[in-house]
Short mmCIF file of C-alpha atoms in Angstrom, two decimals:
data_model
loop_
_atom_site.label_atom_id
_atom_site.label_comp_id
_atom_site.label_asym_id
_atom_site.label_seq_id
_atom_site.Cartn_x
_atom_site.Cartn_y
_atom_site.Cartn_z
CA MET A 1 -200.35 -133.30 167.86
CA LEU A 2 -203.77 -131.90 168.79
CA SER A 3 -205.66 -130.70 165.75
CA GLN A 4 -207.88 -127.63 165.90
CA GLY A 5 -211.02 -129.81 165.68
CA GLU A 6 -210.26 -132.03 168.65
CA PRO A 7 -211.25 -131.06 172.22
CA SER A 8 -208.27 -130.14 174.36
CA PHE A 9 -207.54 -131.57 177.79
CA ALA A 10 -208.66 -128.27 179.35
CA ALA A 11 -211.97 -128.33 177.44
CA GLU A 12 -212.69 -131.98 178.25
CA LEU A 13 -211.89 -131.46 181.91
CA LYS A 14 -214.26 -128.50 182.16
CA HIS A 15 -216.97 -130.33 180.21
CA PHE A 16 -216.97 -133.43 182.41
CA ARG A 17 -216.71 -131.43 185.62
CA GLU A 18 -219.82 -129.46 184.67
CA VAL A 19 -221.65 -132.56 183.44
CA ARG A 20 -221.02 -134.20 186.83
CA GLY A 21 -222.34 -131.10 188.59
CA LEU A 22 -219.10 -130.39 190.45
CA SER A 23 -217.68 -127.00 191.30
CA LYS A 24 -213.95 -126.42 190.98
CA ALA A 25 -213.71 -126.48 194.75
CA ASP A 26 -215.59 -129.83 194.87
CA LEU A 27 -213.23 -131.42 192.37
CA ALA A 28 -210.17 -129.96 194.07
CA ARG A 29 -211.30 -131.31 197.43
CA ARG A 30 -211.75 -134.82 196.04
CA LEU A 31 -208.27 -134.82 194.51
CA ARG A 32 -206.60 -132.89 197.35
CA ILE A 33 -205.36 -130.13 195.08
CA SER A 34 -205.93 -126.38 195.07
CA PRO A 35 -209.15 -124.97 193.49
CA SER A 36 -206.97 -122.35 191.81
CA TYR A 37 -204.99 -125.20 190.22
CA VAL A 38 -208.23 -126.58 188.75
CA SER A 39 -208.86 -123.12 187.28
CA HIS A 40 -205.40 -123.13 185.74
CA LEU A 41 -205.96 -126.61 184.28
CA GLU A 42 -209.25 -125.57 182.71
CA SER A 43 -207.84 -122.35 181.30
CA GLY A 44 -204.91 -124.18 179.69
CA ARG A 45 -202.32 -122.35 181.79
CA GLU A 46 -201.37 -125.65 183.44
CA ARG A 47 -201.46 -129.18 182.04
CA GLY A 48 -200.70 -131.36 185.07
CA SER A 49 -198.96 -134.71 185.28
CA SER A 50 -200.03 -137.96 183.64
CA ASP A 51 -200.96 -139.32 187.07
CA LEU A 52 -203.21 -136.35 187.75
CA ALA A 53 -204.85 -136.68 184.32
CA ARG A 54 -205.68 -140.34 185.02
CA ARG A 55 -207.08 -139.45 188.46
CA LEU A 56 -209.22 -136.71 186.94
CA ASP A 57 -210.57 -139.10 184.32
CA LYS A 58 -211.47 -141.68 186.97
CA GLU A 59 -212.98 -139.15 189.38
CA LEU A 60 -215.13 -137.62 186.63
CA ASP A 61 -216.10 -141.02 185.19
CA ALA A 62 -215.05 -139.70 181.78
CA GLY A 63 -214.57 -143.09 180.14
CA GLY A 64 -210.98 -142.32 179.18
CA LYS A 65 -211.81 -139.10 177.30
CA VAL A 66 -210.05 -136.74 179.71
CA TRP A 67 -207.00 -139.00 179.78
CA LYS A 68 -206.97 -139.28 175.96
CA ALA A 69 -207.23 -135.50 175.59
CA TRP A 70 -204.27 -135.10 177.92
CA GLN A 71 -202.27 -137.55 175.76
CA ASP A 72 -203.37 -135.78 172.57
CA ASP A 73 -202.07 -132.49 173.94
CA ASP A 74 -198.66 -133.90 172.94
CA SER A 75 -196.42 -134.41 175.97
CA GLY A 76 -198.83 -133.13 178.62
CA THR A 77 -196.54 -130.29 179.63
CA GLN A 78 -197.77 -127.22 181.46
CA PRO A 79 -197.87 -123.85 179.73
CA THR A 80 -196.25 -121.09 181.75
CA PRO A 81 -195.44 -117.44 180.99
CA GLU A 82 -192.48 -118.94 179.15
CA ALA A 83 -191.33 -122.49 178.58
CA GLY A 84 -189.73 -124.51 175.81
CA GLU A 85 -188.77 -128.04 174.98
CA ALA A 86 -187.44 -130.22 172.24
CA PRO A 87 -189.61 -132.90 170.61
CA PRO A 88 -190.60 -135.46 173.29
CA SER A 89 -188.52 -138.22 171.69
CA ALA A 90 -185.28 -136.23 171.67
CA GLY A 91 -182.52 -136.65 174.20
CA ILE A 92 -181.40 -133.22 175.26
CA LEU A 93 -179.60 -131.57 178.15
CA VAL A 94 -180.03 -127.88 178.94
CA LEU A 95 -176.63 -126.71 180.12
CA GLU A 96 -177.79 -123.16 180.72
CA ASP A 97 -181.31 -121.73 180.89
CA ALA A 98 -181.45 -117.95 181.37
CA ALA A 99 -184.56 -115.79 181.26
CA ALA A 100 -184.28 -111.99 181.33
CA LEU A 101 -187.50 -110.00 181.71
CA ARG A 102 -187.27 -106.20 181.49
CA TYR A 103 -190.15 -103.81 182.11
CA ASP A 104 -189.77 -100.34 180.59
CA GLY A 105 -192.87 -98.82 182.17
CA SER A 106 -195.33 -99.90 179.49
CA VAL A 107 -194.01 -103.07 177.83
CA TYR A 108 -192.46 -106.30 179.15
CA HIS A 109 -189.51 -107.46 177.02
CA LEU A 110 -188.47 -111.09 177.47
CA THR A 111 -185.23 -112.63 176.20
CA MET A 112 -184.64 -116.36 176.60
CA HIS A 113 -181.23 -117.96 176.19
CA ARG A 114 -180.64 -121.70 176.26
CA HIS A 115 -177.42 -123.59 175.70
CA LEU A 116 -178.33 -127.13 174.60
CA ARG A 117 -176.53 -130.43 174.16
CA ASN A 118 -178.02 -133.25 172.10
CA THR A 119 -177.60 -136.34 174.28
CA GLY A 120 -179.81 -138.51 172.09
CA THR A 121 -179.23 -140.56 168.99
CA GLU A 122 -181.18 -138.49 166.43
CA PRO A 123 -180.68 -134.95 165.09
CA ILE A 124 -182.85 -132.24 166.67
CA THR A 125 -184.48 -130.04 164.03
CA ARG A 126 -186.88 -127.87 166.08
CA TYR A 127 -187.59 -126.55 169.56
CA LEU A 128 -190.96 -125.74 171.10
CA VAL A 129 -191.60 -122.26 172.51
CA ARG A 130 -194.66 -121.48 174.59
CA ILE A 131 -196.01 -118.04 175.42
CA ALA A 132 -198.87 -117.71 177.90
CA VAL A 133 -200.10 -114.63 179.72
CA ASP A 134 -202.48 -114.07 182.62
CA ARG A 135 -203.17 -110.44 183.46
CA TYR A 136 -205.27 -111.18 186.55
CA PRO A 137 -203.97 -114.35 188.27
CA GLY A 138 -206.58 -115.73 190.65
CA GLU A 139 -209.37 -114.10 188.63
CA PRO A 140 -209.75 -116.42 185.59
CA GLU A 141 -213.09 -115.00 184.46
CA ARG A 142 -211.65 -111.48 184.39
CA SER A 143 -208.57 -112.63 182.49
CA ASN A 144 -210.63 -114.66 180.02
CA ALA A 145 -212.89 -111.67 179.33
CA LEU A 146 -209.85 -109.48 178.68
CA TYR A 147 -208.24 -111.87 176.19
CA ARG A 148 -211.52 -112.62 174.41
CA SER A 149 -211.92 -108.92 173.68
CA ARG A 150 -208.21 -108.22 173.11
CA PRO A 151 -206.39 -111.44 172.20
CA LEU A 152 -202.61 -111.69 172.16
CA THR A 153 -201.38 -111.48 168.55
CA TRP A 154 -198.23 -112.62 166.80
CA GLU A 155 -197.85 -109.12 165.32
CA GLU A 156 -197.55 -107.46 168.72
CA LEU A 157 -195.29 -110.20 170.12
CA GLN A 158 -192.63 -109.59 167.44
CA LEU A 159 -191.04 -112.96 168.19
CA GLU A 160 -187.45 -113.34 167.05
CA ALA A 161 -185.38 -116.54 167.35
CA HIS A 162 -181.71 -117.24 166.55
CA CYS A 163 -179.30 -120.13 166.87
CA GLY A 164 -175.93 -118.44 167.12
CA ASP A 165 -175.93 -115.97 164.21
CA GLU A 166 -178.54 -117.85 162.20
CA GLN A 167 -182.17 -116.79 162.25
CA MET A 168 -184.49 -119.71 163.07
CA GLY A 169 -187.58 -120.51 161.07
CA ARG A 170 -191.00 -120.73 162.77
CA VAL A 171 -194.04 -122.99 162.47
CA VAL A 172 -197.11 -122.09 164.54
CA LYS A 173 -198.55 -124.98 166.52
CA HIS A 174 -201.28 -123.37 168.64
CA ASP A 175 -202.71 -119.86 168.37
CA ARG A 176 -205.14 -119.04 171.19
CA ASP A 177 -206.25 -115.79 172.79
CA ALA A 178 -203.74 -115.90 175.67
CA PHE A 179 -201.60 -118.90 174.75
CA LYS A 180 -199.27 -119.43 171.80
CA GLU A 181 -197.05 -122.34 170.79
CA VAL A 182 -194.53 -122.22 167.97
CA TRP A 183 -191.80 -124.54 166.76
CA VAL A 184 -188.57 -122.63 166.15
CA GLU A 185 -186.64 -124.60 163.57
CA PHE A 186 -182.92 -125.23 163.18
CA ALA A 187 -183.33 -124.01 159.60
CA ASN A 188 -184.22 -120.94 157.56
CA ALA A 189 -184.80 -120.11 153.90
CA ARG A 190 -181.04 -120.12 153.29
CA THR A 191 -179.72 -123.16 155.18
CA ARG A 192 -180.34 -125.96 157.68
CA PHE A 193 -178.32 -126.46 160.85
CA PRO A 194 -179.74 -129.38 162.88
CA LEU A 195 -178.29 -130.18 166.28
CA TYR A 196 -176.61 -133.55 165.84
CA PRO A 197 -175.96 -136.09 168.62
CA GLY A 198 -173.11 -134.92 170.83
CA GLN A 199 -173.23 -131.35 169.53
CA GLU A 200 -174.01 -128.20 171.51
CA ALA A 201 -175.74 -125.00 170.41
CA SER A 202 -177.13 -121.81 171.91
CA ILE A 203 -180.56 -120.53 170.96
CA THR A 204 -181.97 -117.14 171.88
CA TYR A 205 -185.47 -115.86 171.34
CA SER A 206 -187.31 -112.76 172.43
CA TYR A 207 -190.75 -111.20 172.36
CA ALA A 208 -192.64 -108.30 173.91
CA VAL A 209 -196.03 -108.02 175.68
CA THR A 210 -197.68 -104.77 176.73
CA ALA A 211 -198.36 -104.26 180.44
CA ASP A 212 -202.12 -104.35 179.92
CA LYS A 213 -201.82 -108.02 178.91
CA TRP A 214 -199.07 -109.22 181.26
CA GLY A 215 -199.70 -110.21 184.88
CA PRO A 216 -197.40 -109.62 187.88
CA TRP A 217 -195.74 -113.02 187.63
CA PHE A 218 -193.28 -115.06 185.60
CA GLN A 219 -192.87 -118.82 185.83
CA ARG A 220 -190.23 -121.26 184.70
CA ALA A 221 -190.87 -124.97 184.53
CA VAL A 222 -188.17 -127.63 184.35
CA ARG A 223 -189.23 -129.92 181.51
CA LEU A 224 -185.79 -131.20 180.48
CA PRO A 225 -182.68 -132.12 182.48
CA THR A 226 -181.12 -128.77 183.33
CA ARG A 227 -177.76 -127.87 184.86
CA GLU A 228 -178.36 -124.19 185.62
CA LEU A 229 -181.52 -122.07 185.66
CA THR A 230 -181.43 -118.28 186.04
CA VAL A 231 -184.21 -115.70 186.10
CA SER A 232 -183.53 -111.96 185.91
CA LEU A 233 -186.28 -109.37 186.44
CA SER A 234 -185.63 -105.68 185.76
CA PHE A 235 -188.00 -102.86 186.75
CA PRO A 236 -187.73 -99.06 186.77
CA THR A 237 -186.39 -98.13 190.19
CA VAL A 238 -188.92 -95.30 190.47
CA LEU A 239 -191.67 -97.95 190.74
CA GLN A 240 -190.09 -99.28 193.96
CA PRO A 241 -190.42 -102.96 192.96
CA THR A 242 -190.87 -105.72 195.51
CA VAL A 243 -190.10 -109.26 194.28
CA TRP A 244 -190.57 -112.69 195.82
CA GLY A 245 -190.79 -116.24 194.55
CA THR A 246 -192.17 -119.71 195.18
CA GLU A 247 -191.25 -123.24 194.19
CA THR A 248 -194.21 -125.32 193.08
CA SER A 249 -194.80 -129.05 192.69
CA LEU A 250 -197.19 -130.69 190.24
CA SER A 251 -199.74 -131.11 193.06
CA ALA A 252 -199.84 -127.30 193.42
CA ASN A 253 -198.32 -127.30 196.89
CA PHE A 254 -195.59 -124.69 197.05
CA ALA A 255 -193.01 -123.14 199.30
CA PRO A 256 -190.88 -120.00 199.15
CA LEU A 257 -187.71 -120.18 197.07
CA ARG A 258 -184.92 -121.77 199.06
CA THR A 259 -182.66 -118.80 198.35
CA PRO A 260 -183.76 -115.18 197.89
CA PRO A 261 -183.21 -113.26 194.65
CA THR A 262 -180.24 -110.91 194.69
CA GLN A 263 -180.87 -107.22 194.07
CA ALA A 264 -178.74 -104.68 192.20
CA VAL A 265 -179.22 -101.28 190.59
CA ASP A 266 -178.40 -100.86 186.89
CA ALA A 267 -178.77 -97.20 185.85
CA ASP A 268 -182.45 -96.39 186.40
CA HIS A 269 -183.56 -100.02 186.84
CA THR A 270 -183.53 -102.36 189.82
CA VAL A 271 -182.59 -105.91 188.80
CA TYR A 272 -183.51 -109.04 190.73
CA THR A 273 -181.62 -112.23 189.85
CA TRP A 274 -182.23 -115.76 191.04
CA THR A 275 -180.25 -118.89 190.12
CA THR A 276 -180.52 -122.57 190.96
CA LEU A 277 -178.26 -125.48 189.98
CA ASP A 278 -179.46 -128.92 188.88
CA PRO A 279 -183.18 -128.20 189.45
CA PRO A 280 -185.34 -131.33 189.67
CA LEU A 281 -187.48 -132.29 186.70
CA HIS A 282 -191.07 -131.00 186.82
CA ALA A 283 -190.25 -128.32 189.38
CA ARG A 284 -191.83 -124.93 188.72
CA TYR A 285 -190.36 -121.65 189.91
CA ARG A 286 -192.67 -118.67 190.04
CA MET A 287 -191.48 -115.09 190.52
CA GLU A 288 -194.01 -112.43 191.51
CA TRP A 289 -193.75 -108.71 192.03
CA ARG A 290 -195.53 -105.60 193.16
CA LEU A 291 -194.94 -102.14 191.77
CA LYS A 292 -195.94 -98.82 193.29
CA THR A 293 -199.06 -97.55 191.49
CA GLY A 294 -198.56 -93.95 192.56
CA HIS A 295 -195.97 -93.54 189.80
CA LEU A 296 -197.61 -95.58 187.06
CA GLN A 297 -201.20 -96.73 187.33
CA GLU A 298 -200.81 -99.59 184.87
CA SER A 299 -197.75 -101.00 186.67
CA GLU A 300 -199.98 -102.77 189.21
CA PRO A 301 -202.02 -105.38 187.33
CA VAL A 302 -204.08 -106.26 190.38
CA ASN A 303 -207.63 -105.27 191.23
CA THR A 304 -206.65 -102.70 193.84
CA SER A 305 -210.30 -102.34 194.89
CA SER A 306 -210.04 -105.80 196.40
CA PRO A 307 -208.05 -106.14 199.65
CA SER A 308 -207.93 -109.92 199.16
CA ALA A 309 -206.44 -109.48 195.68
CA LEU A 310 -203.72 -107.28 197.14
CA MET A 311 -202.91 -109.91 199.76
CA ALA A 312 -202.82 -112.61 197.10
CA ALA A 313 -200.42 -110.45 195.08
CA ALA A 314 -198.23 -110.20 198.18
CA GLY A 315 -197.96 -113.99 198.31
CA ILE A 316 -200.71 -114.81 200.84
CA ILE A 317 -202.64 -118.04 200.20
CA GLN A 318 -206.35 -117.33 199.82
CA GLU A 319 -209.44 -119.07 201.20
CA GLY A 320 -210.33 -122.22 199.26
CA ASP A 321 -206.78 -123.53 199.11
CA VAL A 322 -206.53 -126.97 200.70
CA LEU A 323 -203.43 -125.87 202.59
CA LEU A 324 -205.61 -123.65 204.80
CA GLN A 325 -207.64 -126.72 205.73
CA THR A 326 -204.63 -128.86 206.62
CA VAL A 327 -203.08 -129.34 210.06
CA ALA A 328 -199.50 -128.06 209.93
CA GLN A 329 -196.64 -130.47 210.58
CA PRO A 330 -194.70 -129.80 213.82
CA PHE A 331 -190.94 -129.29 213.72
CA ASP A 332 -188.61 -131.88 215.21
CA LEU A 333 -186.40 -129.52 217.19
CA PRO A 334 -183.52 -129.03 217.40
CA ALA A 335 -182.95 -131.44 214.47
CA GLU A 336 -184.97 -129.20 212.12
CA ALA A 337 -183.68 -125.90 213.51
CA ASP A 338 -182.33 -124.73 210.12
CA GLU A 339 -185.66 -125.46 208.45
CA ALA A 340 -187.51 -123.62 211.22
CA ARG A 341 -185.24 -120.58 210.84
CA HIS A 342 -185.85 -120.60 207.09
CA VAL A 343 -189.62 -120.65 207.58
CA VAL A 344 -189.45 -117.80 210.09
CA ARG A 345 -187.39 -115.74 207.65
CA GLU A 346 -190.03 -116.27 204.98
CA LEU A 347 -192.79 -115.28 207.42
CA ASN A 348 -190.96 -112.07 208.31
CA ALA A 349 -190.46 -111.28 204.63
CA ALA A 350 -194.19 -111.77 204.02
CA ILE A 351 -194.99 -109.49 206.97
CA SER A 352 -192.83 -106.77 205.44
CA ARG A 353 -194.69 -107.04 202.12
CA VAL A 354 -198.11 -107.04 203.75
CA LYS A 355 -197.38 -104.10 206.05
CA GLU A 356 -196.75 -101.96 202.97
CA LEU A 357 -200.35 -102.57 201.93
CA HIS A 358 -202.33 -101.96 205.12
CA ASP A 359 -202.24 -100.16 208.47
CA PHE A 360 -202.39 -102.83 211.20
CA GLY A 361 -203.38 -100.82 214.26
CA LYS A 362 -204.32 -103.98 216.17
CA GLY A 363 -201.10 -105.79 215.37
CA MET A 364 -200.97 -108.68 212.96
CA GLY A 365 -199.79 -112.23 212.45
CA ILE A 366 -199.01 -114.73 209.69
CA ALA A 367 -198.96 -118.51 209.95
CA ALA A 368 -196.75 -120.62 207.69
CA PRO A 369 -199.66 -122.26 205.78
CA GLN A 370 -200.68 -118.77 204.62
CA ILE A 371 -197.47 -118.52 202.60
CA GLY A 372 -197.68 -122.08 201.31
CA ILE A 373 -195.64 -123.89 203.97
CA ALA A 374 -197.48 -126.59 205.92
CA ARG A 375 -195.28 -126.32 209.02
CA ALA A 376 -196.22 -125.31 212.58
CA ALA A 377 -194.75 -121.81 212.73
CA ALA A 378 -196.30 -118.39 213.13
CA VAL A 379 -195.06 -114.85 213.70
CA ILE A 380 -197.18 -112.30 215.58
CA VAL A 381 -196.42 -108.57 215.52
CA PRO A 382 -197.94 -106.74 218.53
CA PRO A 383 -199.43 -103.29 217.93
CA GLY A 384 -197.21 -100.25 218.20
CA GLU A 385 -194.14 -98.96 216.40
CA GLY A 386 -190.99 -100.94 217.04
CA SER A 387 -192.75 -103.83 218.76
CA THR A 388 -190.78 -107.07 218.82
CA PRO A 389 -192.31 -109.90 216.76
CA ILE A 390 -193.31 -113.06 218.64
CA VAL A 391 -192.17 -116.32 217.04
CA LEU A 392 -194.18 -119.42 217.89
CA LEU A 393 -193.00 -122.91 216.89
CA ASN A 394 -195.27 -125.92 217.48
CA PRO A 395 -197.79 -123.85 219.50
CA THR A 396 -200.79 -125.38 221.23
CA VAL A 397 -203.26 -123.80 223.67
CA ALA A 398 -202.51 -125.26 227.10
CA GLU A 399 -204.98 -123.15 229.05
CA SER A 400 -207.70 -120.58 228.30
CA SER A 401 -209.94 -118.45 230.48
CA ALA A 402 -213.69 -118.89 230.75
CA GLU A 403 -214.01 -115.13 230.33
CA ILE A 404 -214.40 -114.16 226.68
CA ASP A 405 -215.07 -111.09 224.60
CA ARG A 406 -216.23 -110.50 221.03
CA GLN A 407 -214.21 -108.44 218.60
CA TYR A 408 -214.01 -108.09 214.83
CA GLU A 409 -211.11 -109.91 213.18
CA GLY A 410 -209.67 -109.78 209.72
CA CYS A 411 -207.79 -112.56 207.95
CA LEU A 412 -205.18 -112.00 205.27
CA SER A 413 -206.54 -115.06 203.46
CA PHE A 414 -209.96 -113.43 202.92
CA PHE A 415 -209.31 -109.79 203.65
CA ASP A 416 -212.44 -108.39 201.97
CA VAL A 417 -214.53 -108.99 205.12
CA ARG A 418 -214.37 -108.72 208.91
CA GLY A 419 -215.98 -111.19 211.32
CA LEU A 420 -217.16 -110.89 214.92
CA VAL A 421 -215.37 -113.69 216.78
CA PRO A 422 -215.62 -114.70 220.47
CA ARG A 423 -212.23 -115.45 222.04
CA PRO A 424 -210.90 -116.10 225.57
CA LEU A 425 -209.39 -113.03 227.19
CA HIS A 426 -206.44 -114.94 228.64
CA ILE A 427 -204.54 -117.96 227.34
CA VAL A 428 -201.39 -119.96 228.05
CA VAL A 429 -199.63 -121.37 225.01
CA ALA A 430 -197.22 -124.29 225.01
CA HIS A 431 -194.56 -123.96 222.33
CA THR A 432 -190.94 -124.90 221.58
CA ASP A 433 -187.87 -122.75 221.16
CA ILE A 434 -185.34 -123.33 218.40
CA GLU A 435 -183.22 -125.55 220.66
CA GLY A 436 -186.21 -127.81 221.33
CA THR A 437 -186.85 -126.56 224.88
CA PRO A 438 -190.57 -126.56 225.83
CA ARG A 439 -191.98 -123.14 226.78
CA LEU A 440 -195.19 -121.81 228.32
CA THR A 441 -196.21 -118.21 227.58
CA ARG A 442 -199.24 -116.26 228.79
CA PHE A 443 -201.06 -113.86 226.45
CA ASP A 444 -203.87 -111.47 227.36
CA HIS A 445 -206.59 -109.49 225.58
CA GLY A 446 -205.70 -108.42 222.03
CA LEU A 447 -202.44 -110.33 221.98
CA ALA A 448 -204.29 -113.49 223.03
CA ARG A 449 -206.68 -112.93 220.13
CA LEU A 450 -203.84 -112.52 217.63
CA VAL A 451 -202.12 -115.67 218.87
CA LEU A 452 -205.33 -117.74 218.84
CA HIS A 453 -206.06 -116.63 215.27
CA GLU A 454 -202.66 -117.95 214.10
CA VAL A 455 -202.86 -121.15 216.15
CA ASP A 456 -206.18 -121.80 214.41
CA HIS A 457 -204.42 -121.50 211.05
CA LEU A 458 -201.92 -124.15 212.14
CA ASP A 459 -204.86 -126.39 213.04
CA GLY A 460 -206.41 -125.92 209.60
CA LYS A 461 -209.18 -123.62 210.85
CA LEU A 462 -210.37 -120.16 209.82
CA TYR A 463 -212.12 -117.70 212.09
CA ARG A 464 -215.41 -118.35 210.26
CA SER A 465 -215.63 -121.62 212.21
CA ARG A 466 -215.35 -119.66 215.48
CA MET A 467 -218.20 -117.25 214.75
CA GLU A 468 -221.48 -117.73 216.59
CA PRO A 469 -224.40 -119.35 214.72
CA GLY A 470 -226.41 -116.85 212.72
CA THR A 471 -223.60 -114.31 212.36
CA GLN A 472 -221.81 -113.57 209.11
CA PRO A 473 -218.73 -111.50 208.25
CA ILE A 474 -219.38 -107.96 207.07
CA PRO A 475 -217.76 -106.26 204.06
CA VAL A 476 -214.61 -104.42 205.02
CA GLU A 477 -216.22 -101.22 203.72
CA GLU A 478 -218.77 -101.42 206.56
CA TYR A 479 -216.14 -101.97 209.25
CA ARG A 480 -215.22 -98.83 211.17
CA GLY A 481 -212.28 -100.09 213.23
CA THR A 482 -209.55 -100.20 210.58
CA GLY A 483 -206.24 -98.92 211.92
CA GLN A 484 -207.47 -98.87 215.53
CA ASN A 485 -206.64 -101.27 218.35
CA TRP A 486 -209.29 -103.34 220.09
CA THR A 487 -210.60 -101.78 223.30
CA TYR A 488 -210.98 -103.53 226.65
CA GLN A 489 -212.51 -102.47 229.93
#
């Protein structure tokens, strides 16, 4: 167990990165992970795998200190908004893992239920509960400043834990500003009730966090063999909640959930429920949401003054992520037709979320890497009400005109600025339909620009690389063309 005097893995990682003069982006690039994942590692919100810890130690020439700190942080598991595990040596199977998060307009109430079976050879006497919060995901400095001034306290959490009808004892393991760990014990002042080999038991624990300390996300990590995992999110219907989710690997690459959450109305709340069976070990499932701020200002824990923050909250990958620098993998069609349809559905869902946040008078588009899927698919929505979206699979530019024009473009992955970009006025794009038939389609003027922007994304390029030398993007506040289409002679 890590004592309070020993440096944690997060602290050692940050120390050696700074000593070596590397930015988070530099280190992420060397290890081919996301810069935001480095931020999460250094803040203690993620712990990474043993393989990643060894690679970090080697890359930072830390002489084994980063690796040792990772080992000292017990089992090297990753703190999430909620996670729990038995002692590392125990053999345990989670038959049912159900998380129910309910927001009442000012406080988030979380209830965790787990039905456990001891598959090992020794009695289990305690179970580890983790509580971690991040009010401003993607803005670690802002979150850190908040929790330094107003740390999460055990008094406000009001943690309760029971095994059946018996109250469980508690022993605090870690007590940090935004991260808590506590052992809930199969014992109390009156009796002991260890979970013996072959036995099953249900434990339930709950706590509450005020909205000013809880971010718009909830994550479950699979640390133990699990048969069934369920997440239920409940929000006041008046806040018009929008919910989506992603599945994340230890390398921080992620994709949309393979099945969408179901939606139902329960009195004055809208409830979203998502379930998966036999989830793989080390998988992480992250649910995110957006609430209408017109009804309750504090219901939207995102910096609404930042267009990029809004897009990030809507599930759009932001500049700096390695996925935006990676060439997307083409589909093998028609063999991968089902996968292609799934990706297109996710793109359309993202478009619906984004269109609630901004008026796209020029039309818009989203490429699969922007929602965390490194596949060659994009959807373009032409300007105008009721326009039919254009789906492009495996697109490449077959022909482009010598005649160009210069127009300002915006990108959902860095939406705080607009850049003046030269583009051909006419293009022909080679692409594939869902049956695998090759197609050639001509696009002109603004539609050509929209298509070229998305094809660039599939090639791992951003429009910054297309701008002429000496020109820089301008802040969106200085741009006067929002909501208006491009004009052509």
